[in-house]
């Protein structure tokens, strides 16, 4: 019997080649997309899950009440971690972590490594297996370094790395470190990514030694593992006394400024963020949102695409059933039971599904490389393959097959024997299911298309918005060097200034956007002004900073070499001027570190020095010649941008032949910060294109069938005088009605969802009705084009031919 | 073998109720060959569907082989049907995707006969119907007469006690038609009861008895002269 089913399945599929082909193509594409997107999402969701203690690891962060509300920070003072472990019960292990990118030298080789500095407990808390050397704890001793397998190979080649000495540039001298261990390469799905790890106490003096006993300098995150008996909530509660003791000064300041205590009556509350949520968490000063939108959005798209393809399958299955009525009737006459018929038709579906899963999988494997490049992801099938995932995948495939294949099979097995034998299909109800399903398909397609249009517009808006500085003409360059940075900057200046195409050169300790070195940082400083605390972003700049970046000076002056006192002057932006609250900002004088008086000498116009998701915060420029400047900014002439870039590169290569040139224009840097948005836009675009194509495959197939079923009606209508165009309209109308209906459902939903998403951006586009009309219009036109192929052909047919078929 | 008494069947649409069978009664004995005749719309096909257990009457009694089957549900009817009744249709109703062999084999599959026995029995029947040489062909590759022979082969494969034929020669030319009628006669001579609906007086002459119907009722019943003695 099985063989008989299989045989007839194959012959039927072959007989209806067009349908089988459309079905397999549609389903394979959908499965391919679902596999890739699902893999991407699961990879995102699996981040950090490899740590054995994942359930009990937390990052510490603090909610502080200020006069302006609650501020959130995950930066802690140096003595914090040790004190927390000693004074608050429940901490099993704790580690401070800092990261950086120092230059490491071995013999002739100099490499820039991504380095973590951490405490000994690091390797007990996190699961980074040691494969060579000190198995007990690679961070046991000061001046030791543990490196990953790949880094070891890069530095030492075939040589045994353990026991070798490398030097690292620190505080302007070369410090020797002994390789204590080699650790396994860091898994792709890890939030910590590093080449080497050092003892926390080996951090530069300005970071560690200078702040060793200070409770008011916050500069690193802290991670801890709770013991089995302690819950996070219980621990958080137990930290109240600790906060009140160690942060008494801060609390007093807050109270003085008029801060209100939180609901627990505290001014400062330590919280624990589960480490498994770290990769989804965005810490900024007023929230620590765990945001899993992207992976779930992508899972959602994968699901929607599968849904659309399954609906096609259901609709085509039902439609095809109408061509097999006689077979069904005859089988029933000969004694086939409902169960047997169900199994037969369902079997055919399983066959088509298996074929599609196979092709979809194959296609996904072939496209994996392209997918990884396009979406800048390291996700791969191997990385997420686990028995649970595989089982889940098989179960979902079975479920889809059961529903999408089972529903038409059920309908067919329930057909009335006599009617089926006569070739008559009961029309009641069934078309409603089909119409609803098709409307839902188009609803999804329109939703995704309008989402795509909104994302595009917002992305374009962010890329092209005038940020208040010149991003087209300015090259930024990280000053990675083993030399003295100030000296290098001077050399750079001497070599570039006056050269054709170079307009001006400056430097600062922070970058705008995201450079090729992939680093960005925020330094926020608070101080007392007239009895209250004011906070500002801090930027140490060199001369000509506003001039080089075309940041408009609206009051006072910029730093000038002629004024020796400028090292005690600051230039602020409008937001900071507002923060001071003086009528004349240039009159502001304030004390830092209780003794040194600074004065404001100039005000620049507000500009977006941070991402467009944030409103413009206060920023102050300091001009301290001794503070390190990590980035050079070079303004070049607007013509021949690439030639100027090459000139800068050439100069760099003569000055620093051993270090890679990482210069880039500021607009590239801004683009780089939009990575997530771009990824999301690409995904949704791809999803919406697929959705509309798949919906149209279904629509095309159904239009084929409806036209076939209506051949006689068309013939009669023509005989009594209907024109080709009336018939085309008649046939198209019923489908286009569905698209219009879908548009009416999809638009408010899409409006709501995109509005929600745009709320993430302080600067965003205003939704226009045109975006939604365009989405609906695109769907409508594509649908019309799809069905016209068949309807016009049918309408043109000679009525004699169509009437003959009866 | 078959006794129907006051059999009724209605077809109702939203507005009109059509009476297809109006208190129809007759008997068919085992081994008989009965022809049912009458103009289009007289209820012949409805009657045949009920006799074939494809449809359920709305009133009256239908005793098949001593069992009252009026009111049987679909599953019980199907069970009785597949073991006792074979069908021959005007339009043959062969399944296009199956070969001659597979079409004939189908009833055996649904009655759960083992593959080896199926092959033996199908081959025997095909041999008898003289279409053995066409066993691997598909229906559309055969002539009408050949297709109907396959349909007859399919109808008899389960050795049914009753064969119902609905205008078996309607789609055939006269020589092919005669062949099929001869085939049915042969089957009847080996003991199979046959009830045949037909428009053709010629074909009706092959039967023992003709029941003529009009508007759902029996109008005349005449036993053909050569069988009166029997």
mmCIF file with all atom_site columns, C-alpha atoms in Angstrom, chain B residues 48-186:
data_model
loop_
_atom_site.group_PDB
_atom_site.id
_atom_site.type_symbol
_atom_site.label_atom_id
_atom_site.label_alt_id
_atom_site.label_comp_id
_atom_site.label_asym_id
_atom_site.label_entity_id
_atom_site.label_seq_id
_atom_site.pdbx_PDB_ins_code
_atom_site.Cartn_x
_atom_site.Cartn_y
_atom_site.Cartn_z
_atom_site.occupancy
_atom_site.B_iso_or_equiv
_atom_site.pdbx_formal_charge
_atom_site.auth_seq_id
_atom_site.auth_comp_id
_atom_site.auth_asym_id
_atom_site.auth_atom_id
_atom_site.pdbx_PDB_model_num
ATOM 1   C CA . UNK B 1 48  ? -28.126 2.594   -8.575  1.00 0.00 ? 48  UNK B CA 1
ATOM 2   C CA . UNK B 1 49  ? -26.189 4.704   -6.053  1.00 0.00 ? 49  UNK B CA 1
ATOM 3   C CA . UNK B 1 50  ? -28.394 3.470   -3.233  1.00 0.00 ? 50  UNK B CA 1
ATOM 4   C CA . UNK B 1 51  ? -28.156 -0.124  -4.410  1.00 0.00 ? 51  UNK B CA 1
ATOM 5   C CA . UNK B 1 52  ? -24.391 0.336   -4.571  1.00 0.00 ? 52  UNK B CA 1
ATOM 6   C CA . UNK B 1 53  ? -24.328 1.604   -0.994  1.00 0.00 ? 53  UNK B CA 1
ATOM 7   C CA . UNK B 1 54  ? -22.835 4.875   -2.174  1.00 0.00 ? 54  UNK B CA 1
ATOM 8   C CA . UNK B 1 55  ? -25.867 6.754   -0.938  1.00 0.00 ? 55  UNK B CA 1
ATOM 9   C CA . UNK B 1 56  ? -28.426 6.368   1.811   1.00 0.00 ? 56  UNK B CA 1
ATOM 10  C CA . UNK B 1 57  ? -32.199 6.434   1.156   1.00 0.00 ? 57  UNK B CA 1
ATOM 11  C CA . UNK B 1 58  ? -34.418 8.961   2.910   1.00 0.00 ? 58  UNK B CA 1
ATOM 12  C CA . UNK B 1 59  ? -37.172 6.438   3.543   1.00 0.00 ? 59  UNK B CA 1
ATOM 13  C CA . UNK B 1 60  ? -38.220 2.862   3.037   1.00 0.00 ? 60  UNK B CA 1
ATOM 14  C CA . UNK B 1 61  ? -36.318 -0.326  3.435   1.00 0.00 ? 61  UNK B CA 1
ATOM 15  C CA . UNK B 1 62  ? -33.364 -1.828  1.637   1.00 0.00 ? 62  UNK B CA 1
ATOM 16  C CA . UNK B 1 63  ? -32.478 -5.368  2.541   1.00 0.00 ? 63  UNK B CA 1
ATOM 17  C CA . UNK B 1 64  ? -29.176 -6.558  1.087   1.00 0.00 ? 64  UNK B CA 1
ATOM 18  C CA . UNK B 1 65  ? -28.342 -10.227 1.577   1.00 0.00 ? 65  UNK B CA 1
ATOM 19  C CA . UNK B 1 66  ? -30.812 -10.445 4.418   1.00 0.00 ? 66  UNK B CA 1
ATOM 20  C CA . UNK B 1 67  ? -29.469 -7.348  6.213   1.00 0.00 ? 67  UNK B CA 1
ATOM 21  C CA . UNK B 1 68  ? -31.391 -4.075  6.495   1.00 0.00 ? 68  UNK B CA 1
ATOM 22  C CA . UNK B 1 69  ? -28.862 -1.522  5.278   1.00 0.00 ? 69  UNK B CA 1
ATOM 23  C CA . UNK B 1 70  ? -30.988 1.641   5.092   1.00 0.00 ? 70  UNK B CA 1
ATOM 24  C CA . UNK B 1 71  ? -29.551 4.005   7.674   1.00 0.00 ? 71  UNK B CA 1
ATOM 25  C CA . UNK B 1 72  ? -26.053 2.453   7.669   1.00 0.00 ? 72  UNK B CA 1
ATOM 26  C CA . UNK B 1 73  ? -23.332 5.021   8.155   1.00 0.00 ? 73  UNK B CA 1
ATOM 27  C CA . UNK B 1 74  ? -20.652 5.700   5.570   1.00 0.00 ? 74  UNK B CA 1
ATOM 28  C CA . UNK B 1 75  ? -18.077 3.432   7.173   1.00 0.00 ? 75  UNK B CA 1
ATOM 29  C CA . UNK B 1 76  ? -20.444 0.419   7.472   1.00 0.00 ? 76  UNK B CA 1
ATOM 30  C CA . UNK B 1 77  ? -21.596 0.940   3.904   1.00 0.00 ? 77  UNK B CA 1
ATOM 31  C CA . UNK B 1 78  ? -18.007 1.146   2.691   1.00 0.00 ? 78  UNK B CA 1
ATOM 32  C CA . UNK B 1 79  ? -17.161 -2.074  4.459   1.00 0.00 ? 79  UNK B CA 1
ATOM 33  C CA . UNK B 1 80  ? -20.097 -3.954  3.005   1.00 0.00 ? 80  UNK B CA 1
ATOM 34  C CA . UNK B 1 81  ? -19.481 -2.393  -0.394  1.00 0.00 ? 81  UNK B CA 1
ATOM 35  C CA . UNK B 1 82  ? -15.863 -3.275  -0.816  1.00 0.00 ? 82  UNK B CA 1
ATOM 36  C CA . UNK B 1 83  ? -16.461 -6.974  -0.160  1.00 0.00 ? 83  UNK B CA 1
ATOM 37  C CA . UNK B 1 84  ? -19.715 -7.478  -2.073  1.00 0.00 ? 84  UNK B CA 1
ATOM 38  C CA . UNK B 1 85  ? -20.190 -5.014  -4.884  1.00 0.00 ? 85  UNK B CA 1
ATOM 39  C CA . UNK B 1 86  ? -18.327 -4.220  -8.073  1.00 0.00 ? 86  UNK B CA 1
ATOM 40  C CA . UNK B 1 87  ? -18.942 -1.094  -10.168 1.00 0.00 ? 87  UNK B CA 1
ATOM 41  C CA . UNK B 1 88  ? -18.779 -0.424  -13.892 1.00 0.00 ? 88  UNK B CA 1
ATOM 42  C CA . UNK B 1 89  ? -19.279 3.190   -14.997 1.00 0.00 ? 89  UNK B CA 1
ATOM 43  C CA . UNK B 1 90  ? -20.108 4.808   -18.319 1.00 0.00 ? 90  UNK B CA 1
ATOM 44  C CA . UNK B 1 91  ? -16.955 6.930   -18.061 1.00 0.00 ? 91  UNK B CA 1
ATOM 45  C CA . UNK B 1 92  ? -14.871 3.981   -16.826 1.00 0.00 ? 92  UNK B CA 1
ATOM 46  C CA . UNK B 1 93  ? -13.488 5.988   -13.853 1.00 0.00 ? 93  UNK B CA 1
ATOM 47  C CA . UNK B 1 94  ? -10.036 4.512   -14.070 1.00 0.00 ? 94  UNK B CA 1
ATOM 48  C CA . UNK B 1 95  ? -7.336  6.375   -12.162 1.00 0.00 ? 95  UNK B CA 1
ATOM 49  C CA . UNK B 1 96  ? -5.128  8.040   -14.750 1.00 0.00 ? 96  UNK B CA 1
ATOM 50  C CA . UNK B 1 97  ? -1.977  7.872   -12.668 1.00 0.00 ? 97  UNK B CA 1
ATOM 51  C CA . UNK B 1 98  ? -2.177  4.103   -12.193 1.00 0.00 ? 98  UNK B CA 1
ATOM 52  C CA . UNK B 1 99  ? -1.379  1.412   -14.754 1.00 0.00 ? 99  UNK B CA 1
ATOM 53  C CA . UNK B 1 100 ? -3.899  -1.177  -15.865 1.00 0.00 ? 100 UNK B CA 1
ATOM 54  C CA . UNK B 1 101 ? -2.456  -3.648  -13.387 1.00 0.00 ? 101 UNK B CA 1
ATOM 55  C CA . UNK B 1 102 ? -2.535  -1.131  -10.511 1.00 0.00 ? 102 UNK B CA 1
ATOM 56  C CA . UNK B 1 103 ? -6.089  -0.033  -11.259 1.00 0.00 ? 103 UNK B CA 1
ATOM 57  C CA . UNK B 1 104 ? -7.319  -3.605  -11.142 1.00 0.00 ? 104 UNK B CA 1
ATOM 58  C CA . UNK B 1 105 ? -5.257  -4.271  -8.033  1.00 0.00 ? 105 UNK B CA 1
ATOM 59  C CA . UNK B 1 106 ? -6.720  -1.331  -6.089  1.00 0.00 ? 106 UNK B CA 1
ATOM 60  C CA . UNK B 1 107 ? -9.806  -3.070  -4.569  1.00 0.00 ? 107 UNK B CA 1
ATOM 61  C CA . UNK B 1 108 ? -7.595  -5.879  -3.313  1.00 0.00 ? 108 UNK B CA 1
ATOM 62  C CA . UNK B 1 109 ? -5.380  -3.348  -1.565  1.00 0.00 ? 109 UNK B CA 1
ATOM 63  C CA . UNK B 1 110 ? -8.343  -1.856  0.223   1.00 0.00 ? 110 UNK B CA 1
ATOM 64  C CA . UNK B 1 111 ? -9.601  -5.287  1.295   1.00 0.00 ? 111 UNK B CA 1
ATOM 65  C CA . UNK B 1 112 ? -6.161  -6.103  2.642   1.00 0.00 ? 112 UNK B CA 1
ATOM 66  C CA . UNK B 1 113 ? -5.062  -8.930  0.326   1.00 0.00 ? 113 UNK B CA 1
ATOM 67  C CA . UNK B 1 114 ? -1.368  -9.849  0.481   1.00 0.00 ? 114 UNK B CA 1
ATOM 68  C CA . UNK B 1 115 ? 0.839   -8.699  -2.454  1.00 0.00 ? 115 UNK B CA 1
ATOM 69  C CA . UNK B 1 116 ? 1.677   -12.178 -3.770  1.00 0.00 ? 116 UNK B CA 1
ATOM 70  C CA . UNK B 1 117 ? -1.957  -13.201 -3.905  1.00 0.00 ? 117 UNK B CA 1
ATOM 71  C CA . UNK B 1 118 ? -2.883  -9.844  -5.434  1.00 0.00 ? 118 UNK B CA 1
ATOM 72  C CA . UNK B 1 119 ? -0.508  -10.367 -8.323  1.00 0.00 ? 119 UNK B CA 1
ATOM 73  C CA . UNK B 1 120 ? -1.836  -13.838 -8.958  1.00 0.00 ? 120 UNK B CA 1
ATOM 74  C CA . UNK B 1 121 ? -5.459  -12.758 -8.937  1.00 0.00 ? 121 UNK B CA 1
ATOM 75  C CA . UNK B 1 122 ? -4.938  -9.618  -11.026 1.00 0.00 ? 122 UNK B CA 1
ATOM 76  C CA . UNK B 1 123 ? -2.987  -11.577 -13.632 1.00 0.00 ? 123 UNK B CA 1
ATOM 77  C CA . UNK B 1 124 ? -5.736  -14.189 -13.776 1.00 0.00 ? 124 UNK B CA 1
ATOM 78  C CA . UNK B 1 125 ? -8.442  -11.590 -14.326 1.00 0.00 ? 125 UNK B CA 1
ATOM 79  C CA . UNK B 1 126 ? -6.435  -9.666  -16.915 1.00 0.00 ? 126 UNK B CA 1
ATOM 80  C CA . UNK B 1 127 ? -5.838  -12.915 -18.733 1.00 0.00 ? 127 UNK B CA 1
ATOM 81  C CA . UNK B 1 128 ? -9.527  -13.661 -18.695 1.00 0.00 ? 128 UNK B CA 1
ATOM 82  C CA . UNK B 1 129 ? -10.369 -10.169 -19.994 1.00 0.00 ? 129 UNK B CA 1
ATOM 83  C CA . UNK B 1 130 ? -7.661  -10.547 -22.661 1.00 0.00 ? 130 UNK B CA 1
ATOM 84  C CA . UNK B 1 131 ? -5.815  -7.392  -21.761 1.00 0.00 ? 131 UNK B CA 1
ATOM 85  C CA . UNK B 1 132 ? -2.821  -9.039  -20.158 1.00 0.00 ? 132 UNK B CA 1
ATOM 86  C CA . UNK B 1 133 ? -0.554  -7.550  -22.835 1.00 0.00 ? 133 UNK B CA 1
ATOM 87  C CA . UNK B 1 134 ? -1.629  -4.062  -21.740 1.00 0.00 ? 134 UNK B CA 1
ATOM 88  C CA . UNK B 1 135 ? -1.001  -4.525  -18.029 1.00 0.00 ? 135 UNK B CA 1
ATOM 89  C CA . UNK B 1 136 ? 1.769   -1.913  -17.818 1.00 0.00 ? 136 UNK B CA 1
ATOM 90  C CA . UNK B 1 137 ? -0.057  0.703   -19.853 1.00 0.00 ? 137 UNK B CA 1
ATOM 91  C CA . UNK B 1 138 ? -1.858  3.726   -18.494 1.00 0.00 ? 138 UNK B CA 1
ATOM 92  C CA . UNK B 1 139 ? -5.608  4.192   -19.134 1.00 0.00 ? 139 UNK B CA 1
ATOM 93  C CA . UNK B 1 140 ? -5.167  7.024   -21.601 1.00 0.00 ? 140 UNK B CA 1
ATOM 94  C CA . UNK B 1 141 ? -3.057  4.733   -23.800 1.00 0.00 ? 141 UNK B CA 1
ATOM 95  C CA . UNK B 1 142 ? -5.996  2.328   -24.289 1.00 0.00 ? 142 UNK B CA 1
ATOM 96  C CA . UNK B 1 143 ? -9.067  2.381   -26.501 1.00 0.00 ? 143 UNK B CA 1
ATOM 97  C CA . UNK B 1 144 ? -12.483 2.889   -24.910 1.00 0.00 ? 144 UNK B CA 1
ATOM 98  C CA . UNK B 1 145 ? -13.354 -0.798  -25.175 1.00 0.00 ? 145 UNK B CA 1
ATOM 99  C CA . UNK B 1 146 ? -10.094 -1.769  -23.574 1.00 0.00 ? 146 UNK B CA 1
ATOM 100 C CA . UNK B 1 147 ? -10.608 0.760   -20.793 1.00 0.00 ? 147 UNK B CA 1
ATOM 101 C CA . UNK B 1 148 ? -14.053 -0.628  -20.047 1.00 0.00 ? 148 UNK B CA 1
ATOM 102 C CA . UNK B 1 149 ? -12.635 -4.140  -19.979 1.00 0.00 ? 149 UNK B CA 1
ATOM 103 C CA . UNK B 1 150 ? -10.136 -2.944  -17.385 1.00 0.00 ? 150 UNK B CA 1
ATOM 104 C CA . UNK B 1 151 ? -12.992 -1.388  -15.426 1.00 0.00 ? 151 UNK B CA 1
ATOM 105 C CA . UNK B 1 152 ? -14.910 -4.670  -15.571 1.00 0.00 ? 152 UNK B CA 1
ATOM 106 C CA . UNK B 1 153 ? -11.774 -6.498  -14.459 1.00 0.00 ? 153 UNK B CA 1
ATOM 107 C CA . UNK B 1 154 ? -11.532 -4.128  -11.530 1.00 0.00 ? 154 UNK B CA 1
ATOM 108 C CA . UNK B 1 155 ? -15.207 -4.691  -10.715 1.00 0.00 ? 155 UNK B CA 1
ATOM 109 C CA . UNK B 1 156 ? -14.875 -8.459  -10.575 1.00 0.00 ? 156 UNK B CA 1
ATOM 110 C CA . UNK B 1 157 ? -11.470 -8.761  -8.930  1.00 0.00 ? 157 UNK B CA 1
ATOM 111 C CA . UNK B 1 158 ? -12.968 -9.148  -5.458  1.00 0.00 ? 158 UNK B CA 1
ATOM 112 C CA . UNK B 1 159 ? -15.453 -11.789 -6.661  1.00 0.00 ? 159 UNK B CA 1
ATOM 113 C CA . UNK B 1 160 ? -18.419 -9.609  -5.749  1.00 0.00 ? 160 UNK B CA 1
ATOM 114 C CA . UNK B 1 161 ? -21.881 -11.092 -5.471  1.00 0.00 ? 161 UNK B CA 1
ATOM 115 C CA . UNK B 1 162 ? -23.330 -8.058  -7.250  1.00 0.00 ? 162 UNK B CA 1
ATOM 116 C CA . UNK B 1 163 ? -22.131 -5.954  -10.137 1.00 0.00 ? 163 UNK B CA 1
ATOM 117 C CA . UNK B 1 164 ? -23.713 -2.562  -10.746 1.00 0.00 ? 164 UNK B CA 1
ATOM 118 C CA . UNK B 1 165 ? -23.246 -1.205  -14.242 1.00 0.00 ? 165 UNK B CA 1
ATOM 119 C CA . UNK B 1 166 ? -24.165 2.395   -15.051 1.00 0.00 ? 166 UNK B CA 1
ATOM 120 C CA . UNK B 1 167 ? -24.553 2.684   -18.848 1.00 0.00 ? 167 UNK B CA 1
ATOM 121 C CA . UNK B 1 168 ? -21.499 0.475   -19.401 1.00 0.00 ? 168 UNK B CA 1
ATOM 122 C CA . UNK B 1 169 ? -21.625 0.921   -23.173 1.00 0.00 ? 169 UNK B CA 1
ATOM 123 C CA . UNK B 1 170 ? -22.574 4.596   -23.228 1.00 0.00 ? 170 UNK B CA 1
ATOM 124 C CA . UNK B 1 171 ? -19.135 5.757   -24.293 1.00 0.00 ? 171 UNK B CA 1
ATOM 125 C CA . UNK B 1 172 ? -18.384 2.879   -26.643 1.00 0.00 ? 172 UNK B CA 1
ATOM 126 C CA . UNK B 1 173 ? -19.041 2.089   -30.288 1.00 0.00 ? 173 UNK B CA 1
ATOM 127 C CA . UNK B 1 174 ? -21.339 -0.837  -31.035 1.00 0.00 ? 174 UNK B CA 1
ATOM 128 C CA . UNK B 1 175 ? -18.724 -3.540  -31.519 1.00 0.00 ? 175 UNK B CA 1
ATOM 129 C CA . UNK B 1 176 ? -16.860 -2.607  -28.340 1.00 0.00 ? 176 UNK B CA 1
ATOM 130 C CA . UNK B 1 177 ? -20.239 -2.272  -26.628 1.00 0.00 ? 177 UNK B CA 1
ATOM 131 C CA . UNK B 1 178 ? -21.243 -5.773  -27.636 1.00 0.00 ? 178 UNK B CA 1
ATOM 132 C CA . UNK B 1 179 ? -17.960 -7.126  -26.354 1.00 0.00 ? 179 UNK B CA 1
ATOM 133 C CA . UNK B 1 180 ? -18.592 -5.589  -22.962 1.00 0.00 ? 180 UNK B CA 1
ATOM 134 C CA . UNK B 1 181 ? -22.159 -6.897  -22.882 1.00 0.00 ? 181 UNK B CA 1
ATOM 135 C CA . UNK B 1 182 ? -20.860 -10.365 -23.697 1.00 0.00 ? 182 UNK B CA 1
ATOM 136 C CA . UNK B 1 183 ? -18.428 -10.033 -20.844 1.00 0.00 ? 183 UNK B CA 1
ATOM 137 C CA . UNK B 1 184 ? -21.216 -9.134  -18.439 1.00 0.00 ? 184 UNK B CA 1
ATOM 138 C CA . UNK B 1 185 ? -23.334 -12.020 -19.678 1.00 0.00 ? 185 UNK B CA 1
ATOM 139 C CA . UNK B 1 186 ? -20.452 -14.405 -19.096 1.00 0.00 ? 186 UNK B CA 1
#
